[in-house]
Amino acid sequence: MFDRADVTYRYDGSFEGMLCCVFESFARRELPASVAPPDRGQLTFTPEVWIETDPEHARRVFASVSKKISKAAAQLVSDIFLSCMEEKELALIRFLRLGYRYGAAVMDMLADDTVNALYRAQLYLKNESHLTLEFLRFSEIKGVLIAQIEPQNFVLPKIQEHFCARFSGERFLIYDRPHQAILAYQPFEARIFSVEGFELPKAEEEEQLYRDLWQHYYDSIAIKERENPVCRRNHMPKRYWNCMTEFQNLPREARRTLKNREETLLK
């Protein structure tokens, strides 16, 4: 039986660090009021305890998830850590408490609020990863393929395998602006790392020409009489437009015309 504790666990923000928070929760037989990485502001007035990251503790916890619950549960834990779910660390501790008690059956306990919330967060992560594969746009600058994305979830680990396989002979870089992280690849080596203050290089003249040609093609195939902004937003969510070539490089007047046209059609 776990007692609720008026304490906040602070950890280094890594996956291993989060697993160490799980380890400490079970070792102390307590459920903390909150679990937070260092960059998250204070959520409660409870005292804070710093949880050190111990690779051996992290390994033992993650290995126990597959062994005592299921491999699907281990995948769920990994996915939720990449998600933008609020208080995900505390939700994972609650989930693992259930999992160690009920075993693999916990994966079917959809009526439980914690399990249901984790499944919804995992589905959102998968959907956003899939949409990122569709709407990501590369530009070639100095022989390197470069793209920027603005996801709500941390999708770089989920899209890494796809792009490394598809462009195995190329060099590319995908910049995740909200999470200040980069996926960099060169044959045959990939790495994800954090950055601060990174700015994409400006497009060269030839690349700008290709962007203009793509924009011209996008405008040319449009049928004005059959425009359906609601349908387009359903299939191409607007929050992806800022990083898409067909919208990113529109002249100011063209952007205004497009916006006015959609507003008129939506009335």
mmCIF file of C-alpha atoms in Angstrom:
data_model
loop_
_atom_site.group_PDB
_atom_site.id
_atom_site.type_symbol
_atom_site.label_atom_id
_atom_site.label_comp_id
_atom_site.label_asym_id
_atom_site.label_seq_id
_atom_site.Cartn_x
_atom_site.Cartn_y
_atom_site.Cartn_z
ATOM 1 C CA MET A 1 0.000 0.000 0.000
ATOM 2 C CA PHE A 2 1.397 3.391 -0.989
ATOM 3 C CA ASP A 3 0.921 6.534 1.081
ATOM 4 C CA ARG A 4 0.458 9.908 -0.571
ATOM 5 C CA ALA A 5 3.437 12.116 0.194
ATOM 6 C CA ASP A 6 3.493 15.910 0.198
ATOM 7 C CA VAL A 7 6.717 16.016 -1.785
ATOM 8 C CA THR A 8 7.754 16.804 -5.351
ATOM 9 C CA TYR A 9 10.336 14.674 -7.128
ATOM 10 C CA ARG A 10 12.745 16.618 -9.342
ATOM 11 C CA TYR A 11 14.822 14.769 -11.928
ATOM 12 C CA ASP A 12 17.144 15.623 -14.819
ATOM 13 C CA GLY A 13 14.471 15.288 -17.534
ATOM 14 C CA SER A 14 15.873 12.119 -19.106
ATOM 15 C CA PHE A 15 14.013 8.854 -19.617
ATOM 16 C CA GLU A 16 16.440 7.139 -17.262
ATOM 17 C CA GLY A 17 15.847 9.862 -14.696
ATOM 18 C CA MET A 18 12.106 9.341 -14.901
ATOM 19 C CA LEU A 19 12.565 5.598 -14.340
ATOM 20 C CA CYS A 20 14.653 6.409 -11.258
ATOM 21 C CA CYS A 21 11.710 8.447 -9.941
ATOM 22 C CA VAL A 22 9.606 5.299 -10.337
ATOM 23 C CA PHE A 23 12.278 3.330 -8.465
ATOM 24 C CA GLU A 24 12.352 5.818 -5.581
ATOM 25 C CA SER A 25 8.547 5.911 -5.383
ATOM 26 C CA PHE A 26 8.440 2.152 -4.902
ATOM 27 C CA ALA A 27 11.479 2.068 -2.620
ATOM 28 C CA ARG A 28 9.944 4.697 -0.334
ATOM 29 C CA ARG A 29 6.446 3.253 -0.744
ATOM 30 C CA GLU A 30 5.043 6.712 -1.436
ATOM 31 C CA LEU A 31 3.152 8.467 -4.211
ATOM 32 C CA PRO A 32 4.634 11.954 -4.678
ATOM 33 C CA ALA A 33 2.401 14.961 -5.188
ATOM 34 C CA SER A 34 4.262 15.754 -8.423
ATOM 35 C CA VAL A 35 7.202 14.664 -10.557
ATOM 36 C CA ALA A 36 8.895 17.327 -12.656
ATOM 37 C CA PRO A 37 11.985 17.915 -14.825
ATOM 38 C CA PRO A 38 14.238 20.872 -13.954
ATOM 39 C CA ASP A 39 12.758 23.232 -16.575
ATOM 40 C CA ARG A 40 9.186 22.885 -15.310
ATOM 41 C CA GLY A 41 8.066 25.573 -12.896
ATOM 42 C CA GLN A 42 6.978 24.847 -9.342
ATOM 43 C CA LEU A 43 3.490 23.316 -9.463
ATOM 44 C CA THR A 44 2.842 22.936 -5.738
ATOM 45 C CA PHE A 45 4.062 24.362 -2.437
ATOM 46 C CA THR A 46 5.346 20.966 -1.319
ATOM 47 C CA PRO A 47 9.062 20.478 -0.556
ATOM 48 C CA GLU A 48 11.206 19.130 -3.393
ATOM 49 C CA VAL A 49 13.493 16.102 -3.438
ATOM 50 C CA TRP A 50 16.148 15.716 -6.132
ATOM 51 C CA ILE A 51 16.235 12.203 -7.572
ATOM 52 C CA GLU A 52 19.656 11.211 -8.888
ATOM 53 C CA THR A 53 19.800 9.296 -12.151
ATOM 54 C CA ASP A 54 21.215 5.820 -11.533
ATOM 55 C CA PRO A 55 21.578 3.802 -14.785
ATOM 56 C CA GLU A 56 21.317 0.506 -12.880
ATOM 57 C CA HIS A 57 18.076 1.532 -11.170
ATOM 58 C CA ALA A 58 16.662 2.698 -14.507
ATOM 59 C CA ARG A 59 17.642 -0.581 -16.190
ATOM 60 C CA ARG A 60 16.007 -2.651 -13.440
ATOM 61 C CA VAL A 61 12.752 -0.692 -13.611
ATOM 62 C CA PHE A 62 12.438 -0.839 -17.401
ATOM 63 C CA ALA A 63 13.331 -4.543 -17.518
ATOM 64 C CA SER A 64 10.685 -5.273 -14.883
ATOM 65 C CA VAL A 65 7.949 -3.635 -16.991
ATOM 66 C CA SER A 66 8.352 -6.173 -19.816
ATOM 67 C CA LYS A 67 8.863 -9.061 -17.410
ATOM 68 C CA LYS A 68 6.099 -8.393 -14.890
ATOM 69 C CA ILE A 69 3.545 -6.656 -17.150
ATOM 70 C CA SER A 70 4.164 -6.980 -20.911
ATOM 71 C CA LYS A 71 6.238 -5.703 -23.813
ATOM 72 C CA ALA A 72 3.264 -3.594 -24.864
ATOM 73 C CA ALA A 73 3.356 -1.924 -21.462
ATOM 74 C CA ALA A 74 7.063 -1.144 -21.909
ATOM 75 C CA GLN A 75 6.297 0.431 -25.287
ATOM 76 C CA LEU A 76 3.498 2.454 -23.719
ATOM 77 C CA VAL A 77 5.865 3.763 -21.040
ATOM 78 C CA SER A 78 8.423 4.760 -23.700
ATOM 79 C CA ASP A 79 5.799 6.488 -25.837
ATOM 80 C CA ILE A 80 4.221 8.405 -22.976
ATOM 81 C CA PHE A 81 7.599 9.853 -22.026
ATOM 82 C CA LEU A 82 7.784 11.344 -25.545
ATOM 83 C CA SER A 83 4.252 12.721 -25.354
ATOM 84 C CA CYS A 84 3.096 16.174 -24.314
ATOM 85 C CA MET A 85 0.753 14.731 -21.693
ATOM 86 C CA GLU A 86 0.583 16.880 -18.565
ATOM 87 C CA GLU A 87 1.975 15.281 -15.400
ATOM 88 C CA LYS A 88 2.982 12.247 -17.470
ATOM 89 C CA GLU A 89 5.600 11.107 -14.962
ATOM 90 C CA LEU A 90 3.060 10.871 -12.142
ATOM 91 C CA ALA A 91 0.590 9.129 -14.456
ATOM 92 C CA LEU A 92 3.254 6.537 -15.320
ATOM 93 C CA ILE A 93 3.903 5.823 -11.652
ATOM 94 C CA ARG A 94 0.170 5.251 -11.126
ATOM 95 C CA PHE A 95 0.057 3.011 -14.215
ATOM 96 C CA LEU A 96 3.017 0.910 -13.083
ATOM 97 C CA ARG A 97 1.471 0.466 -9.642
ATOM 98 C CA LEU A 98 -1.564 -1.033 -11.377
ATOM 99 C CA GLY A 99 0.616 -3.037 -13.751
ATOM 100 C CA TYR A 100 2.689 -4.681 -11.063
ATOM 101 C CA ARG A 101 -0.533 -5.603 -9.286
ATOM 102 C CA TYR A 102 -2.618 -6.918 -12.196
ATOM 103 C CA GLY A 103 0.062 -7.881 -14.723
ATOM 104 C CA ALA A 104 -0.712 -7.836 -18.453
ATOM 105 C CA ALA A 105 -4.430 -7.438 -17.672
ATOM 106 C CA VAL A 106 -3.781 -3.754 -16.934
ATOM 107 C CA MET A 107 -3.513 -3.112 -20.685
ATOM 108 C CA ASP A 108 -7.217 -3.939 -21.032
ATOM 109 C CA MET A 109 -8.379 -1.776 -18.115
ATOM 110 C CA LEU A 110 -9.661 1.018 -20.346
ATOM 111 C CA ALA A 111 -12.285 2.042 -17.799
ATOM 112 C CA ASP A 112 -9.506 3.154 -15.465
ATOM 113 C CA ASP A 113 -8.880 6.885 -15.808
ATOM 114 C CA THR A 114 -5.098 6.568 -15.739
ATOM 115 C CA VAL A 115 -4.896 3.779 -18.320
ATOM 116 C CA ASN A 116 -7.407 5.515 -20.577
ATOM 117 C CA ALA A 117 -5.501 8.809 -20.421
ATOM 118 C CA LEU A 118 -2.227 7.059 -21.309
ATOM 119 C CA TYR A 119 -3.787 5.345 -24.318
ATOM 120 C CA ARG A 120 -5.173 8.661 -25.580
ATOM 121 C CA ALA A 121 -1.788 10.333 -25.149
ATOM 122 C CA GLN A 122 -0.078 7.478 -27.004
ATOM 123 C CA LEU A 123 -2.588 7.713 -29.848
ATOM 124 C CA TYR A 124 -1.995 11.466 -30.124
ATOM 125 C CA LEU A 125 1.762 10.869 -30.298
ATOM 126 C CA LYS A 126 1.336 8.259 -33.049
ATOM 127 C CA ASN A 127 -1.042 10.464 -35.047
ATOM 128 C CA GLU A 128 1.260 13.472 -34.828
ATOM 129 C CA SER A 129 4.258 11.353 -35.833
ATOM 130 C CA HIS A 130 2.336 10.124 -38.879
ATOM 131 C CA LEU A 131 1.267 13.652 -39.862
ATOM 132 C CA THR A 132 4.839 14.878 -39.450
ATOM 133 C CA LEU A 133 5.973 12.278 -41.989
ATOM 134 C CA GLU A 134 3.382 13.657 -44.416
ATOM 135 C CA PHE A 135 3.910 17.382 -43.943
ATOM 136 C CA LEU A 136 7.663 17.640 -43.300
ATOM 137 C CA ARG A 137 9.386 19.599 -46.082
ATOM 138 C CA PHE A 138 13.122 19.409 -46.788
ATOM 139 C CA SER A 139 15.226 22.158 -48.331
ATOM 140 C CA GLU A 140 18.702 21.539 -49.741
ATOM 141 C CA ILE A 141 21.253 23.989 -48.404
ATOM 142 C CA LYS A 142 24.966 23.473 -49.044
ATOM 143 C CA GLY A 143 24.421 19.817 -49.869
ATOM 144 C CA VAL A 144 22.440 19.033 -46.717
ATOM 145 C CA LEU A 145 18.700 18.371 -46.540
ATOM 146 C CA ILE A 146 17.258 20.596 -43.806
ATOM 147 C CA ALA A 147 13.742 20.730 -42.354
ATOM 148 C CA GLN A 148 11.999 22.377 -39.423
ATOM 149 C CA ILE A 149 9.048 20.985 -37.480
ATOM 150 C CA GLU A 150 6.897 22.384 -34.668
ATOM 151 C CA PRO A 151 5.245 19.363 -33.002
ATOM 152 C CA GLN A 152 3.542 19.313 -29.630
ATOM 153 C CA ASN A 153 4.955 15.851 -28.838
ATOM 154 C CA PHE A 154 8.627 14.932 -29.070
ATOM 155 C CA VAL A 155 8.353 13.000 -32.332
ATOM 156 C CA LEU A 156 11.991 12.910 -33.483
ATOM 157 C CA PRO A 157 12.641 9.395 -32.077
ATOM 158 C CA LYS A 158 9.435 8.164 -33.757
ATOM 159 C CA ILE A 159 10.296 9.511 -37.231
ATOM 160 C CA GLN A 160 14.020 8.768 -37.107
ATOM 161 C CA GLU A 161 13.855 5.237 -38.537
ATOM 162 C CA HIS A 162 11.666 6.296 -41.478
ATOM 163 C CA PHE A 163 13.895 9.114 -42.705
ATOM 164 C CA CYS A 164 17.165 7.300 -42.030
ATOM 165 C CA ALA A 165 15.931 4.412 -44.174
ATOM 166 C CA ARG A 166 14.462 6.620 -46.899
ATOM 167 C CA PHE A 167 17.505 8.916 -47.210
ATOM 168 C CA SER A 168 20.186 6.426 -46.200
ATOM 169 C CA GLY A 169 22.734 7.868 -48.632
ATOM 170 C CA GLU A 170 22.049 11.532 -47.848
ATOM 171 C CA ARG A 171 22.954 13.953 -45.110
ATOM 172 C CA PHE A 172 19.986 15.586 -43.421
ATOM 173 C CA LEU A 173 18.972 17.585 -40.387
ATOM 174 C CA ILE A 174 15.518 17.950 -38.814
ATOM 175 C CA TYR A 175 15.118 20.773 -36.311
ATOM 176 C CA ASP A 176 12.379 20.500 -33.685
ATOM 177 C CA ARG A 177 11.902 24.142 -32.709
ATOM 178 C CA PRO A 178 9.547 23.796 -29.674
ATOM 179 C CA HIS A 179 11.729 21.130 -28.041
ATOM 180 C CA GLN A 180 15.035 22.730 -29.133
ATOM 181 C CA ALA A 181 16.345 19.440 -30.494
ATOM 182 C CA ILE A 182 17.897 18.204 -33.727
ATOM 183 C CA LEU A 183 17.930 14.870 -35.530
ATOM 184 C CA ALA A 184 21.153 14.809 -37.549
ATOM 185 C CA TYR A 185 22.049 12.035 -39.990
ATOM 186 C CA GLN A 186 25.003 11.175 -42.169
ATOM 187 C CA PRO A 187 25.651 7.777 -43.785
ATOM 188 C CA PHE A 188 25.175 5.664 -41.724
ATOM 189 C CA GLU A 189 24.976 7.425 -38.389
ATOM 190 C CA ALA A 190 22.102 9.264 -36.694
ATOM 191 C CA ARG A 191 21.967 11.285 -33.503
ATOM 192 C CA ILE A 192 19.376 13.306 -31.597
ATOM 193 C CA PHE A 193 20.700 16.104 -29.402
ATOM 194 C CA SER A 194 19.565 19.323 -27.725
ATOM 195 C CA VAL A 195 20.452 22.788 -29.038
ATOM 196 C CA GLU A 196 19.894 26.362 -27.939
ATOM 197 C CA GLY A 197 19.501 29.415 -30.117
ATOM 198 C CA PHE A 198 19.686 27.435 -33.355
ATOM 199 C CA GLU A 199 18.665 29.225 -36.562
ATOM 200 C CA LEU A 200 18.130 27.596 -39.934
ATOM 201 C CA PRO A 201 20.481 28.892 -42.642
ATOM 202 C CA LYS A 202 18.967 31.038 -45.359
ATOM 203 C CA ALA A 203 17.985 29.369 -48.606
ATOM 204 C CA GLU A 204 20.419 29.709 -51.482
ATOM 205 C CA GLU A 205 19.317 31.067 -54.846
ATOM 206 C CA GLU A 206 18.771 27.653 -56.455
ATOM 207 C CA GLU A 207 16.820 26.366 -53.448
ATOM 208 C CA GLN A 208 14.656 29.486 -53.496
ATOM 209 C CA LEU A 209 13.920 28.822 -57.158
ATOM 210 C CA TYR A 210 12.705 25.310 -56.340
ATOM 211 C CA ARG A 211 10.530 26.704 -53.543
ATOM 212 C CA ASP A 212 8.992 29.201 -55.938
ATOM 213 C CA LEU A 213 8.364 26.469 -58.516
ATOM 214 C CA TRP A 214 6.667 24.270 -55.895
ATOM 215 C CA GLN A 215 4.545 27.206 -54.770
ATOM 216 C CA HIS A 216 3.578 27.970 -58.364
ATOM 217 C CA TYR A 217 2.609 24.324 -58.911
ATOM 218 C CA TYR A 218 0.552 24.312 -55.710
ATOM 219 C CA ASP A 219 -1.345 27.431 -56.826
ATOM 220 C CA SER A 220 -1.763 26.230 -60.427
ATOM 221 C CA ILE A 221 -3.476 22.928 -59.648
ATOM 222 C CA ALA A 222 -5.985 24.560 -57.318
ATOM 223 C CA ILE A 223 -9.561 24.794 -58.609
ATOM 224 C CA LYS A 224 -11.005 28.031 -57.275
ATOM 225 C CA GLU A 225 -14.627 26.926 -57.698
ATOM 226 C CA ARG A 226 -14.037 23.784 -55.626
ATOM 227 C CA GLU A 227 -12.138 25.295 -52.730
ATOM 228 C CA ASN A 228 -13.138 23.789 -49.397
ATOM 229 C CA PRO A 229 -11.124 25.270 -46.511
ATOM 230 C CA VAL A 230 -12.821 23.084 -43.891
ATOM 231 C CA CYS A 231 -11.859 19.922 -45.769
ATOM 232 C CA ARG A 232 -8.314 21.167 -46.253
ATOM 233 C CA ARG A 233 -7.892 21.931 -42.573
ATOM 234 C CA ASN A 234 -9.201 18.465 -41.703
ATOM 235 C CA HIS A 235 -6.619 16.796 -43.941
ATOM 236 C CA MET A 236 -3.866 19.391 -43.460
ATOM 237 C CA PRO A 237 -4.121 20.919 -39.948
ATOM 238 C CA LYS A 238 -3.274 24.610 -39.976
ATOM 239 C CA ARG A 239 -0.665 24.358 -37.248
ATOM 240 C CA TYR A 240 1.596 22.524 -39.730
ATOM 241 C CA TRP A 241 1.437 25.273 -42.344
ATOM 242 C CA ASN A 242 4.182 27.419 -40.859
ATOM 243 C CA CYS A 243 6.805 24.794 -41.751
ATOM 244 C CA MET A 244 5.402 23.776 -45.145
ATOM 245 C CA THR A 245 7.056 25.162 -48.256
ATOM 246 C CA GLU A 246 3.777 25.811 -50.049
ATOM 247 C CA PHE A 247 2.764 28.232 -47.269
ATOM 248 C CA GLN A 248 6.020 29.279 -45.650
ATOM 249 C CA ASN A 249 7.302 31.309 -48.590
ATOM 250 C CA LEU A 250 4.096 32.926 -49.719
ATOM 251 C CA PRO A 251 4.489 36.660 -50.356
ATOM 252 C CA ARG A 252 2.693 38.822 -47.822
ATOM 253 C CA GLU A 253 0.005 39.853 -50.302
ATOM 254 C CA ALA A 254 -0.587 36.229 -51.344
ATOM 255 C CA ARG A 255 -0.936 35.198 -47.691
ATOM 256 C CA ARG A 256 -3.505 37.938 -47.159
ATOM 257 C CA THR A 257 -5.433 36.929 -50.288
ATOM 258 C CA LEU A 258 -5.494 33.261 -49.215
ATOM 259 C CA LYS A 259 -6.664 34.164 -45.726
ATOM 260 C CA ASN A 260 -9.418 36.457 -47.007
ATOM 261 C CA ARG A 261 -10.569 33.831 -49.501
ATOM 262 C CA GLU A 262 -10.894 31.189 -46.784
ATOM 263 C CA GLU A 263 -12.697 33.532 -44.416
ATOM 264 C CA THR A 264 -15.183 34.346 -47.192
ATOM 265 C CA LEU A 265 -15.830 30.692 -47.962
ATOM 266 C CA LEU A 266 -16.276 29.851 -44.286
ATOM 267 C CA LYS A 267 -19.017 32.458 -43.795
#
